[in-house]
Short mmCIF file of C-alpha atoms in Angstrom, two decimals:
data_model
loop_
_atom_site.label_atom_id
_atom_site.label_comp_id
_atom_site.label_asym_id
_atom_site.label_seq_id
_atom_site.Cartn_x
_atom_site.Cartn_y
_atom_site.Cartn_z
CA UNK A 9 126.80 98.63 113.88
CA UNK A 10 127.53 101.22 111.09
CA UNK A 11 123.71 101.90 111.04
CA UNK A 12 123.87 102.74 114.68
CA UNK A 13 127.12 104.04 114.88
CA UNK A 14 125.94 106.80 112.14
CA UNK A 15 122.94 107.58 114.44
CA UNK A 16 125.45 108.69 117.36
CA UNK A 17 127.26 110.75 115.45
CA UNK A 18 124.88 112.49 113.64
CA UNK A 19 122.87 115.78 115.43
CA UNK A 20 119.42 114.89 113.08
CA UNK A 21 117.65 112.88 115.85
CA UNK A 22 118.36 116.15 118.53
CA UNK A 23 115.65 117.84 115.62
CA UNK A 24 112.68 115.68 117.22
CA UNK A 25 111.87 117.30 120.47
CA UNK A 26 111.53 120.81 119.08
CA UNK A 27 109.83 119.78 115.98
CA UNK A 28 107.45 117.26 117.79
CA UNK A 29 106.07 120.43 119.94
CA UNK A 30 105.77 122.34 116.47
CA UNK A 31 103.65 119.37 115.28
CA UNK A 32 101.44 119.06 117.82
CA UNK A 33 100.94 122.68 117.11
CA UNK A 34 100.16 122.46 113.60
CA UNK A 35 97.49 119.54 114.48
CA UNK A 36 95.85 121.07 117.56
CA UNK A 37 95.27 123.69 115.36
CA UNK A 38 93.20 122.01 113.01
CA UNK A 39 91.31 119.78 115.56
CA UNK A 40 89.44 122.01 118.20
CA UNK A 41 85.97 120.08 118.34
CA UNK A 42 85.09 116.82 120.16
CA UNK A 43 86.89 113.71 119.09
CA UNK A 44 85.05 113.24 115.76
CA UNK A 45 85.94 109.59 115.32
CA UNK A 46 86.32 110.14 111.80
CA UNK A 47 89.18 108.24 110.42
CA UNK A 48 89.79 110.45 107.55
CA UNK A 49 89.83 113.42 109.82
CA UNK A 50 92.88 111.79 111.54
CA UNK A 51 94.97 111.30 108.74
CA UNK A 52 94.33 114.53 107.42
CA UNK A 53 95.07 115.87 111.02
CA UNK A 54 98.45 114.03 110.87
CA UNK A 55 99.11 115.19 107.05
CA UNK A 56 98.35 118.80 108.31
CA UNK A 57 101.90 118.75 109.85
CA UNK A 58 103.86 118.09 106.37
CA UNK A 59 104.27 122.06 106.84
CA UNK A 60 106.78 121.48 109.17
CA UNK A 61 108.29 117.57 109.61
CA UNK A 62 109.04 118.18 105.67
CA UNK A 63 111.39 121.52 106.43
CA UNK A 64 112.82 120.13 109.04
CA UNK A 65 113.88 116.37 107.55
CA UNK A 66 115.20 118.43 104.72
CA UNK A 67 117.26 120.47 106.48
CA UNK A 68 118.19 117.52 108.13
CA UNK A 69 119.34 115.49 105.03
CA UNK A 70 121.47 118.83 103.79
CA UNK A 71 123.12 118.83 106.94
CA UNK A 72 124.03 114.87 107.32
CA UNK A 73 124.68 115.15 103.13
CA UNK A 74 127.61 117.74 104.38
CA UNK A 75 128.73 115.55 106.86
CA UNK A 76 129.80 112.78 104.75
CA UNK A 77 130.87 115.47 101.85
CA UNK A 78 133.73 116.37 104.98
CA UNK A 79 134.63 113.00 106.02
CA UNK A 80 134.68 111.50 102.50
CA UNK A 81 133.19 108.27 103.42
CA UNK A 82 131.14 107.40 100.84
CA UNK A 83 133.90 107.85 98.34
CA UNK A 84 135.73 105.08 100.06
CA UNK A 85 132.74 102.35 99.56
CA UNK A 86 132.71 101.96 96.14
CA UNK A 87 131.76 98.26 96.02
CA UNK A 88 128.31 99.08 97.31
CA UNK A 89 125.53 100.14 94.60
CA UNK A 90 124.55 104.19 95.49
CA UNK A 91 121.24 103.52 97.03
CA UNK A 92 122.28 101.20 99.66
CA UNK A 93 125.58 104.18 100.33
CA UNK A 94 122.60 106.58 100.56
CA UNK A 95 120.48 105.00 103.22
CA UNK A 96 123.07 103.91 105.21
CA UNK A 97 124.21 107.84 105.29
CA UNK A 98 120.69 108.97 105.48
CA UNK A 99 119.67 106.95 108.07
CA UNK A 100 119.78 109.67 110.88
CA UNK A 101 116.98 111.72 108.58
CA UNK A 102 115.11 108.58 107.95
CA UNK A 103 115.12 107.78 111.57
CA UNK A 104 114.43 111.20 112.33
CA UNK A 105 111.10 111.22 109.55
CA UNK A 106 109.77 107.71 110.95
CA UNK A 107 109.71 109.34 114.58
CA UNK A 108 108.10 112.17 113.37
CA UNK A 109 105.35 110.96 111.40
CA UNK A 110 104.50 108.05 114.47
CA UNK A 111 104.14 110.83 116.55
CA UNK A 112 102.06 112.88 114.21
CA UNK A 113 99.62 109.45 114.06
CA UNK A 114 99.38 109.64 117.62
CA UNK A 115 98.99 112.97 118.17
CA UNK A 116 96.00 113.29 115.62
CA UNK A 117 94.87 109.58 117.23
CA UNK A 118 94.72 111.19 120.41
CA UNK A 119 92.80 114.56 118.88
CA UNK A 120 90.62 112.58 116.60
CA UNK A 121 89.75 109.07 118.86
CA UNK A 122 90.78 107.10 115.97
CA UNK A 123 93.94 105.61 114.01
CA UNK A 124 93.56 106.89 110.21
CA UNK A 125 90.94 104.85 107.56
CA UNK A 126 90.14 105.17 104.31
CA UNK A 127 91.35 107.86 102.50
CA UNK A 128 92.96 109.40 105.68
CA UNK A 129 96.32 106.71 105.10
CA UNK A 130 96.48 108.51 101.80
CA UNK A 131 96.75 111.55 104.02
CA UNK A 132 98.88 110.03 105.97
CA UNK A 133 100.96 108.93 103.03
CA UNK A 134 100.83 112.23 101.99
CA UNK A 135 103.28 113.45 104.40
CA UNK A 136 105.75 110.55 104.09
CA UNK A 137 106.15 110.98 100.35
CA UNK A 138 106.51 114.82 100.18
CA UNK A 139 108.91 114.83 103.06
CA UNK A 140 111.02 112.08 101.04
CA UNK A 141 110.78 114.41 98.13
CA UNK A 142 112.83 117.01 100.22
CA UNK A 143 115.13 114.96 102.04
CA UNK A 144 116.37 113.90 98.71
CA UNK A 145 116.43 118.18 97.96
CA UNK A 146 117.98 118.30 100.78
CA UNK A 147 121.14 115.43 100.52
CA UNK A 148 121.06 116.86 97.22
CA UNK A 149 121.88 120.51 98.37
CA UNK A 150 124.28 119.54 101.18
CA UNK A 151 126.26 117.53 98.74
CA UNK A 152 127.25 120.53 96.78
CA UNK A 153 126.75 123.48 99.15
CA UNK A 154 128.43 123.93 102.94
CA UNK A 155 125.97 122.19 105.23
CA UNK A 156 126.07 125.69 107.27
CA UNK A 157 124.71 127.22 103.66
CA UNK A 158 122.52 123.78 102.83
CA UNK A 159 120.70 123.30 105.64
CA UNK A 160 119.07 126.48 106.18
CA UNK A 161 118.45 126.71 102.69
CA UNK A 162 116.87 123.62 102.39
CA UNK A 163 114.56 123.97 105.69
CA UNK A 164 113.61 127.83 104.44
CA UNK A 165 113.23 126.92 101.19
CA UNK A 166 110.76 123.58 101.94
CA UNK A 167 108.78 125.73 104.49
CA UNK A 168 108.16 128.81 101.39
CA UNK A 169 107.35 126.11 98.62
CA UNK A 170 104.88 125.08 101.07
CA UNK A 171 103.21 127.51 103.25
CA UNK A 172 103.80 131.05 101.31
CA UNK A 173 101.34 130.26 98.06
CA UNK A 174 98.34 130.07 100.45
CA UNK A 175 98.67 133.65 100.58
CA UNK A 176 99.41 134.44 97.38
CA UNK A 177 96.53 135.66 94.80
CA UNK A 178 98.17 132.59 91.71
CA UNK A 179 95.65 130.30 92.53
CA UNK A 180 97.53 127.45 90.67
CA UNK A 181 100.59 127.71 92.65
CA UNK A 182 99.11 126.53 96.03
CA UNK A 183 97.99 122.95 95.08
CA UNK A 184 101.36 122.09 93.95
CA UNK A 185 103.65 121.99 96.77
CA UNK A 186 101.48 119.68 98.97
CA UNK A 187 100.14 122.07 102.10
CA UNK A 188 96.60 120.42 101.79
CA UNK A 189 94.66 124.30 102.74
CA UNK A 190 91.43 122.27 104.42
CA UNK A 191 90.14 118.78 105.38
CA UNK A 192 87.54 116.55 104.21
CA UNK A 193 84.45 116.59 105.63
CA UNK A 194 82.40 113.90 107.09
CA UNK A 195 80.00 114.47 103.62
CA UNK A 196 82.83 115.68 101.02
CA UNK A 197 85.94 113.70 100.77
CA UNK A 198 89.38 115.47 99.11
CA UNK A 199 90.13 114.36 95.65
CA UNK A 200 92.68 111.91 95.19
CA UNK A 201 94.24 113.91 92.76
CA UNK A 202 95.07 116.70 95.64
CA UNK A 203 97.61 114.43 96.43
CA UNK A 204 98.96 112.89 93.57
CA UNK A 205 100.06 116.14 91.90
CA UNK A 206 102.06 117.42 94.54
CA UNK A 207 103.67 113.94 94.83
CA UNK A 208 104.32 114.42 91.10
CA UNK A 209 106.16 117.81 91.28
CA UNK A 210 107.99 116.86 94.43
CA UNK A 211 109.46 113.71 92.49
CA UNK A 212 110.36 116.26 89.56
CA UNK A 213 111.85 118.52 91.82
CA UNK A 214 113.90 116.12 93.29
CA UNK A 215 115.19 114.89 90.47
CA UNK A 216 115.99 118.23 89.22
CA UNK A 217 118.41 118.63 92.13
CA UNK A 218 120.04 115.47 92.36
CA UNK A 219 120.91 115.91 88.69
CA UNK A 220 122.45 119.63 89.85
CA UNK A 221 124.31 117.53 92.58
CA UNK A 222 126.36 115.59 90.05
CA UNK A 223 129.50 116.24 89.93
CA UNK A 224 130.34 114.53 86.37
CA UNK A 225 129.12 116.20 83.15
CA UNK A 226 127.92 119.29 85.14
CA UNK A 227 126.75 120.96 81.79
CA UNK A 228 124.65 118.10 80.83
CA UNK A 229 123.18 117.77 84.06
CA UNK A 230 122.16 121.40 84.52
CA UNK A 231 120.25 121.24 81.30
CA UNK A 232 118.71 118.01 82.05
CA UNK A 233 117.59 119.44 85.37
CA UNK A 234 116.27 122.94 84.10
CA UNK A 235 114.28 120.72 81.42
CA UNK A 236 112.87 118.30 83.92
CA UNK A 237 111.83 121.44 86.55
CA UNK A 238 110.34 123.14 83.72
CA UNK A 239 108.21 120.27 82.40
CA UNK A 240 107.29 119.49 86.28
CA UNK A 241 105.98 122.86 86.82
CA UNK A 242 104.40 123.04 83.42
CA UNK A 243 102.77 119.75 83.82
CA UNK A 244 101.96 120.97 87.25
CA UNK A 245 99.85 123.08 86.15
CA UNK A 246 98.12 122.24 83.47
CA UNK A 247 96.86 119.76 85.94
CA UNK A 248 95.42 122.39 88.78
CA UNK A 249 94.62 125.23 86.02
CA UNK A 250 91.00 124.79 86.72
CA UNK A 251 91.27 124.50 90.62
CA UNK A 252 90.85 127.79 91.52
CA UNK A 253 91.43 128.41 94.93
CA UNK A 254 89.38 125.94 96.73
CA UNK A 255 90.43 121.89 97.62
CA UNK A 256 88.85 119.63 94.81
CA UNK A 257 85.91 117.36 96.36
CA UNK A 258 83.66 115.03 95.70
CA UNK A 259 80.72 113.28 97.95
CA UNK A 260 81.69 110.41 100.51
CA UNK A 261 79.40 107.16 99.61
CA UNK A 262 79.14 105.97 103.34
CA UNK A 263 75.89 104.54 104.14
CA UNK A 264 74.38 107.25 106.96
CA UNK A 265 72.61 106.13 110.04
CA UNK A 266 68.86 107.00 110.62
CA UNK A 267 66.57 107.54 113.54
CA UNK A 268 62.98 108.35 114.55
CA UNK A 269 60.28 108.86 111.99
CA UNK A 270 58.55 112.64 111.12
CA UNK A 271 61.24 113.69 111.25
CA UNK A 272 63.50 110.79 110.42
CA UNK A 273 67.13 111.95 110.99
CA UNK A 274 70.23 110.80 109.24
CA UNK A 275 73.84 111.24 109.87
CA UNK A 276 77.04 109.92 108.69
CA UNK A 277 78.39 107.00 110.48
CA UNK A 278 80.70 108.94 112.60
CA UNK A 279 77.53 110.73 114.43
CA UNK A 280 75.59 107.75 115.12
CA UNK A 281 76.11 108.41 119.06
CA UNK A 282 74.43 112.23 118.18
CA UNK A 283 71.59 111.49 115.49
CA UNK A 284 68.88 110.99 118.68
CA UNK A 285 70.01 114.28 120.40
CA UNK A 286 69.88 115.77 117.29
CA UNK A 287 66.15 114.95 116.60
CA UNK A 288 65.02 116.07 120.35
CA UNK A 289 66.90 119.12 119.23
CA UNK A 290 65.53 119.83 115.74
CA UNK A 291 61.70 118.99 117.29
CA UNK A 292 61.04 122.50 119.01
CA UNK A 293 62.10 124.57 115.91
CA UNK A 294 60.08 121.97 113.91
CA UNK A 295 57.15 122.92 115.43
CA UNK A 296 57.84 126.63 115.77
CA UNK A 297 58.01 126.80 111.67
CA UNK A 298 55.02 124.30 111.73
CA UNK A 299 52.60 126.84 113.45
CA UNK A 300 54.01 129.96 111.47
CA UNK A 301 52.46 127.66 108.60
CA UNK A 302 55.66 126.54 107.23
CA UNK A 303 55.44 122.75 106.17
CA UNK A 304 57.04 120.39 108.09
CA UNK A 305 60.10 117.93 107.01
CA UNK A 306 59.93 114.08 107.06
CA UNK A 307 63.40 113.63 107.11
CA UNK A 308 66.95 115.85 108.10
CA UNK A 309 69.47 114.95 106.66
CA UNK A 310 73.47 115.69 106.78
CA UNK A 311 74.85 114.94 103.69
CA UNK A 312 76.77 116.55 100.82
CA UNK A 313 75.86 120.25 99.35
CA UNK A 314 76.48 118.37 95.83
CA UNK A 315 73.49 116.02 96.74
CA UNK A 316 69.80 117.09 95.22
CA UNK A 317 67.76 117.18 98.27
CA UNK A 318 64.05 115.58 97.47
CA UNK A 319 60.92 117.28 98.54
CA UNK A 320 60.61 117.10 101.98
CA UNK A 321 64.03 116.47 103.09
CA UNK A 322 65.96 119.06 104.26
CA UNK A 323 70.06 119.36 105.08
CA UNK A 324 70.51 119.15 108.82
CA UNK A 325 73.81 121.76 109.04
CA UNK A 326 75.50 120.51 112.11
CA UNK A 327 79.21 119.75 113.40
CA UNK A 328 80.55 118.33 117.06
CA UNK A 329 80.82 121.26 119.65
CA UNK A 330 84.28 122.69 120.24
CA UNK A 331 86.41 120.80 122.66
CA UNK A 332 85.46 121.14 126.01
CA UNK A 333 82.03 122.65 125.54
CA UNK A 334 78.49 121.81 125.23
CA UNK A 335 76.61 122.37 122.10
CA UNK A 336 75.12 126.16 121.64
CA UNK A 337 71.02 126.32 121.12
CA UNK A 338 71.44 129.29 119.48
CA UNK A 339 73.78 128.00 116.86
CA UNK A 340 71.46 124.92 116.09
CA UNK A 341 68.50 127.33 115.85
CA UNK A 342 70.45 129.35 113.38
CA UNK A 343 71.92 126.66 111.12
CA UNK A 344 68.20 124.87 111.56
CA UNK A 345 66.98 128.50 110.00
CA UNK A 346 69.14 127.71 107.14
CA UNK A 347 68.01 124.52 106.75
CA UNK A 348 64.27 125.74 106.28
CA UNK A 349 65.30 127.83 103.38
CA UNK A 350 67.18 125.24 101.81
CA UNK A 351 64.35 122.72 102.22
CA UNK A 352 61.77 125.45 101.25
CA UNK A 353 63.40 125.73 98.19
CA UNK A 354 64.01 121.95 97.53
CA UNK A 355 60.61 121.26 97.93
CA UNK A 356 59.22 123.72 95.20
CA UNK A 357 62.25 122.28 92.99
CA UNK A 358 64.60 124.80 92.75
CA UNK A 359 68.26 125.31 93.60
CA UNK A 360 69.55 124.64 96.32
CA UNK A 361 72.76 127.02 98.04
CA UNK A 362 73.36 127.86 101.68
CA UNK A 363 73.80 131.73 102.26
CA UNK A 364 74.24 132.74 106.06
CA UNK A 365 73.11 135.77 106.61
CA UNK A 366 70.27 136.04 104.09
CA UNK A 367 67.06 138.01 104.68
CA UNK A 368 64.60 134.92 104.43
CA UNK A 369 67.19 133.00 106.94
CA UNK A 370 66.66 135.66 109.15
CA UNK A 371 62.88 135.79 109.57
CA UNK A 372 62.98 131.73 109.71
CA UNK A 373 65.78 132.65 112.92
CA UNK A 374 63.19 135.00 114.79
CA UNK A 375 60.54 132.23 114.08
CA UNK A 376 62.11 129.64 115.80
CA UNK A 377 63.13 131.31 118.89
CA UNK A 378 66.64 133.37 118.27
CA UNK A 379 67.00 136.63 120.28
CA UNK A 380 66.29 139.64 117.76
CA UNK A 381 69.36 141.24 119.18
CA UNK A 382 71.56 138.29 117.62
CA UNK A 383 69.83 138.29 113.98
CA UNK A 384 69.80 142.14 113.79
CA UNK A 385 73.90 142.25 114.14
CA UNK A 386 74.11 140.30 111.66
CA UNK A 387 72.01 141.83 109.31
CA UNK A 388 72.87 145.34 107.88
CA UNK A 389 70.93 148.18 108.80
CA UNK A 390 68.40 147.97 105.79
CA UNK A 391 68.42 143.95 105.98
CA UNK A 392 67.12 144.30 109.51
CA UNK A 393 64.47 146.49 108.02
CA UNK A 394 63.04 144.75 105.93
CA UNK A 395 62.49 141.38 107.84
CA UNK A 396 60.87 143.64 110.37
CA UNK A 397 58.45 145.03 107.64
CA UNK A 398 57.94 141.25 106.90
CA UNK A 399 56.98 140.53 110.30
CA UNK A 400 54.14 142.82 110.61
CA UNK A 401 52.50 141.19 107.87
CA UNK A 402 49.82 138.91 108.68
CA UNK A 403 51.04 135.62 108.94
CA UNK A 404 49.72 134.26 105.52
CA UNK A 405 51.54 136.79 103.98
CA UNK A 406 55.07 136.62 105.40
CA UNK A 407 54.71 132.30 104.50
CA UNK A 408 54.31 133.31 101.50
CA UNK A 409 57.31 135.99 101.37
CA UNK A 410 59.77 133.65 103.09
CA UNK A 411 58.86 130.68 100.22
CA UNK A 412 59.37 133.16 97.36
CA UNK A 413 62.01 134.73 98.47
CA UNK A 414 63.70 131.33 99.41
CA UNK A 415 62.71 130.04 96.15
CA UNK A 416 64.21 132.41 93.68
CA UNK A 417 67.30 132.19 94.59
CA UNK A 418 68.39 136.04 95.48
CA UNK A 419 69.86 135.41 98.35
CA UNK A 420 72.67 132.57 96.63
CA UNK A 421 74.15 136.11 94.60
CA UNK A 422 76.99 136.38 96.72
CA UNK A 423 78.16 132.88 97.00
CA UNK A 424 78.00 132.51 93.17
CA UNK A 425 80.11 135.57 92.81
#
């Protein structure tokens, strides 16, 4: 009865139709193919909306924190230990957070086709934890500040430790307050570790202001809660110094799913239902590259960059077509252009690097069947000149150009700079 009679009189659960339409937002942003059926994907999906059920159940707990700082109820239940007196008080937020992230599961269910597996629940408990982390900032804040002061500054403050280091040029600073910038891939999975150090720094942070929210000793607990923000940020840190600006991954082990034979194509699990399509597809080009003297693959594979590719395999770069549209041709024929260099240059046993855009890409485009218009806009000026010097070679020749030049490696320059 108190439980429920602190729900009615609180204004937290009024928060969930505005921020469920945000939500959606947030996750229909970062879901715009066909259903992938990729279970990671979905928790991921779901964690992408920390950026705003975290602000929000903050500001939230500041405002309910103020509340009970008016009435003075809690001072008046002083046989109960403090963490049962804080989640009876906080159950509006918590009530309010459990919505929120159920809906966020659906909604990224619904984009996705599946419920969250493998490392997507640690996605998923990605955004429970962080947004616990601020709705203790948040009780913390109201409990000292007016609620009309806390909450705002709470909700503002959650949203800027999140979302305003992705546009900042401090590398470092991003990974730490738990806006995951990218997903995992159905070949790369996210480090653990992506998680765990934002979960980390939102513990220290939280502790830092529920020390500042004490109102015995306030000395003390001011220096205890500068020492323990410093040491979370320097800890912080040290531990995404060497991050740089992209998401830490690693390759996913899943066994992948193979059809037909010269080629053989294999796929990750999740595109079982595409791997035949995809060899009628990759068949014509095949055989365009064939008769420019080009040798042919025995298998295409989609698998991790960070994978050596042996000789006569090459990367099949592919994704499922945005929703509500069929695949493009001229896309496959272009990432299928790529995927000649890249196996060209696997199969003489050099590096390996995907560079759209590059000059021996381009002649492999024309080859196949792409419109010149389409490769010469995106080629500059003197690019486009040179692949059309190329082609009036005889065709011995301009084999042998396109393996050399997809051998050595000039065209990778830019992506290792």
């Amino acid at each position: 009865m108190i439980t429920w009679a602190n729900l009615r009189a609180s204004a937290a659960p009024w928060l969930a139709i505005p921020i469920l339409i945000y939500t959606y937002l947030y996750i229909d942003d970062v879901t715009f193919t066909a259903p992938s059926r990729y279970g990671v994907q979905s928790g991921e999906s779901a964690a992408y909306a920390v950026a705003i059920i975290a602000p929000a159940t903050a500001a939230a707990a500041a405002w309910e924190a103020g509340r009970h700082r008016r009435l003075g109820a809690l001072r008046f239940t002083g046989q109960r230990s403090a963490l049962p007196q804080f989640l009876r008080a906080a159950s509006p937020v918590l009530t309010l957070l459990v919505v929120l992230v159920t809906a966020a599961l659906m909604m990224a269910h619904h984009a996705v086709g599946v419920m969250p597996s493998g490392t997507g629940w640690l996605a998923a408990a990605h955004l429970i934890v962080i947004s616990l982390g601020w709705l203790v900032i948040g009780w913390s804040l109201g409990s000292v500040l007016p609620r009309s002061i806390a909450a705002p500054a709470a909700g503002i403050g959650c949203w800027a430790w999140l979302s305003v280091p992705q546009a900042t040029s401090n590398a470092w600073i991003r990974h730490l307050g738990g806006f995951i910038d990218g997903q995992s891939s159905v070949t790369d999975l996210i480090s653990p570790a992506v998680y765990l150090v934002p979960w980390g720094v939102v513990a220290g942070l939280a502790l830092a202001f529920w020390l500042l929210a004490r109102r015995s000793r306030r000395t003390l607990a001011t220096v205890l809660a500068l020492a323990v923000a410093t040491a979370t940020l320097i800890v912080g840190h040290a531990a995404v110094a060497d991050w740089g600006f992209g998401t830490p991954t690693h390759p996913r082990g899943a066994a992948p799913y193979c059809t037909g034979k010269a080629p053989m194509v294999c796929v990750p699990p999740e595109y079982e239902p595409y791997a035949q399509q995809l060899r009628q597809d990759a068949l014509a080009p095949i055989e365009r590259l064939k008769e420019a003297g080009i040798a042919a693959p025995d298998e295409l594979r989609i698998a991790s960059a960070e994978n050596s590719l042996r000789s006569g395999i090459w990367p099949l770069y592919w994704s499922p077509p945005p929703r509500g549209a069929h695949p493009d041709a001229a896309d496959f024929d272009s990432d299928f252009a790529e995927s000649a260099v890249t196996g060209t240059a696997a199969h003489a046993g050099a590096g390996v690097c995907e560079q759209p855009g590059s000059l021996p890409a381009a002649w492999a485009a024309l080859v196949v069947g792409l419109k010149e218009k389409d490769v010469q806009e995106a080629l500059t000026p003197q690019d486009w000149a040179t692949v059309r010097s190329v082609q009036r070679l005889p065709a011995g020749d301009q084999v042998a150009w396109f393996t050399r030049t997809a051998v050595n490696l000039k065209h990778c320059g830019k992506v290792r700079s």
